[in-house]
One Martini backbone bead per residue (centre of mass of N, CA, C, O) as a GRO file, in nm:
protein
  106
    1UNK     BB    1   2.637  -0.345  -0.487
    2UNK     BB    2   2.639  -0.561  -0.204
    3UNK     BB    3   2.781  -0.915  -0.068
    4UNK     BB    4   2.724  -0.806   0.173
    5UNK     BB    5   2.630  -0.804   0.558
    6UNK     BB    6   2.529  -0.679   0.764
    7UNK     BB    7   2.415  -0.749   1.114
    8UNK     BB    8   2.165  -0.583   1.084
    9UNK     BB    9   2.074  -0.701   0.812
   10UNK     BB   10   2.070  -1.001   0.894
   11UNK     BB   11   1.881  -1.003   1.114
   12UNK     BB   12   1.605  -0.833   0.916
   13UNK     BB   13   1.628  -1.095   0.736
   14UNK     BB   14   1.546  -1.300   0.873
   15UNK     BB   15   1.239  -1.185   0.954
   16UNK     BB   16   1.164  -1.091   0.628
   17UNK     BB   17   1.192  -1.361   0.523
   18UNK     BB   18   0.952  -1.567   0.387
   19UNK     BB   19   0.727  -1.464   0.446
   20UNK     BB   20   0.792  -1.415   0.797
   21UNK     BB   21   0.609  -1.115   0.806
   22UNK     BB   22   0.283  -1.112   0.756
   23UNK     BB   23   0.351  -1.274   0.461
   24UNK     BB   24   0.546  -1.079   0.318
   25UNK     BB   25   0.782  -0.977   0.044
   26UNK     BB   26   1.094  -0.949   0.096
   27UNK     BB   27   1.387  -0.762  -0.084
   28UNK     BB   28   1.687  -0.706  -0.123
   29UNK     BB   29   1.867  -0.496  -0.307
   30UNK     BB   30   1.702  -0.245  -0.482
   31UNK     BB   31   1.617  -0.124  -0.770
   32UNK     BB   32   1.551   0.234  -0.793
   33UNK     BB   33   1.664   0.340  -0.993
   34UNK     BB   34   1.932   0.577  -0.825
   35UNK     BB   35   1.863   0.328  -0.641
   36UNK     BB   36   1.975   0.143  -0.335
   37UNK     BB   37   1.785  -0.045  -0.130
   38UNK     BB   38   1.779  -0.266   0.156
   39UNK     BB   39   1.426  -0.276   0.137
   40UNK     BB   40   1.131  -0.436   0.004
   41UNK     BB   41   0.742  -0.425  -0.034
   42UNK     BB   42   0.609  -0.411  -0.326
   43UNK     BB   43   0.287  -0.467  -0.204
   44UNK     BB   44   0.330  -0.155  -0.049
   45UNK     BB   45   0.567   0.016  -0.128
   46UNK     BB   46   0.807  -0.077   0.104
   47UNK     BB   47   1.125   0.137   0.208
   48UNK     BB   48   1.386  -0.024   0.363
   49UNK     BB   49   1.626   0.131   0.634
   50UNK     BB   50   1.966   0.106   0.691
   51UNK     BB   51   2.147   0.305   0.969
   52UNK     BB   52   2.467   0.363   1.016
   53UNK     BB   53   2.669   0.489   1.259
   54UNK     BB   54   2.816   0.652   0.985
   55UNK     BB   55   2.508   0.825   0.901
   56UNK     BB   56   2.539   1.162   0.743
   57UNK     BB   57   2.344   1.203   0.490
   58UNK     BB   58   2.086   1.379   0.508
   59UNK     BB   59   2.056   1.524   0.208
   60UNK     BB   60   2.031   1.259   0.065
   61UNK     BB   61   1.811   1.118   0.229
   62UNK     BB   62   1.607   1.359   0.147
   63UNK     BB   63   1.603   1.312  -0.153
   64UNK     BB   64   1.559   0.999  -0.180
   65UNK     BB   65   1.282   1.032  -0.005
   66UNK     BB   66   1.151   1.205  -0.221
   67UNK     BB   67   1.135   1.046  -0.444
   68UNK     BB   68   1.057   0.768  -0.384
   69UNK     BB   69   0.761   0.918  -0.306
   70UNK     BB   70   0.673   1.030  -0.582
   71UNK     BB   71   0.661   0.678  -0.651
   72UNK     BB   72   0.520   0.575  -0.446
   73UNK     BB   73   0.677   0.561  -0.166
   74UNK     BB   74   0.793   0.444   0.174
   75UNK     BB   75   1.041   0.550   0.435
   76UNK     BB   76   1.197   0.336   0.640
   77UNK     BB   77   1.410   0.392   0.931
   78UNK     BB   78   1.712   0.216   1.096
   79UNK     BB   79   1.867   0.191   1.290
   80UNK     BB   80   2.137  -0.073   1.381
   81UNK     BB   81   2.118  -0.036   1.686
   82UNK     BB   82   1.812  -0.121   1.718
   83UNK     BB   83   1.803  -0.362   1.578
   84UNK     BB   84   2.000  -0.481   1.794
   85UNK     BB   85   1.845  -0.356   2.056
   86UNK     BB   86   1.517  -0.321   1.908
   87UNK     BB   87   1.354  -0.561   1.749
   88UNK     BB   88   1.062  -0.548   1.815
   89UNK     BB   89   1.037  -0.215   1.766
   90UNK     BB   90   1.082  -0.222   1.464
   91UNK     BB   91   0.867  -0.476   1.434
   92UNK     BB   92   0.612  -0.288   1.504
   93UNK     BB   93   0.677  -0.045   1.280
   94UNK     BB   94   0.653  -0.221   1.022
   95UNK     BB   95   0.354  -0.290   1.087
   96UNK     BB   96   0.222  -0.123   1.056
   97UNK     BB   97   0.336   0.060   0.828
   98UNK     BB   98   0.192  -0.199   0.678
   99UNK     BB   99  -0.110  -0.147   0.769
  100UNK     BB  100  -0.128   0.142   0.613
  101UNK     BB  101  -0.058   0.071   0.328
  102UNK     BB  102  -0.270  -0.121   0.250
  103UNK     BB  103  -0.510   0.120   0.297
  104UNK     BB  104  -0.391   0.249   0.089
  105UNK     BB  105  -0.397   0.047  -0.183
  106UNK     BB  106  -0.715  -0.067  -0.181
   0.00000   0.00000   0.00000
């Protein structure tokens, strides 16, 4: 686990921490199996990953996503650039995912 957060992680965390976003509790840097997820809403079985500009290991990401989905999680990914330049759009997608997950979990 990393001790420091990137700028996009800090910005995203500010929006979702302390149940600020739709009353949902998010946790950061969560160990799930052999992986560390950037952010997790356990109540909704939702993993949020923020991908950096140099994030190019798509095969590894696909394996990780497949494993997490086998465990019942949904994984959504946002580019760091989107968090920094289109946070409103990122939060809209996140909100839609939370509603969808809640409908599935009930």
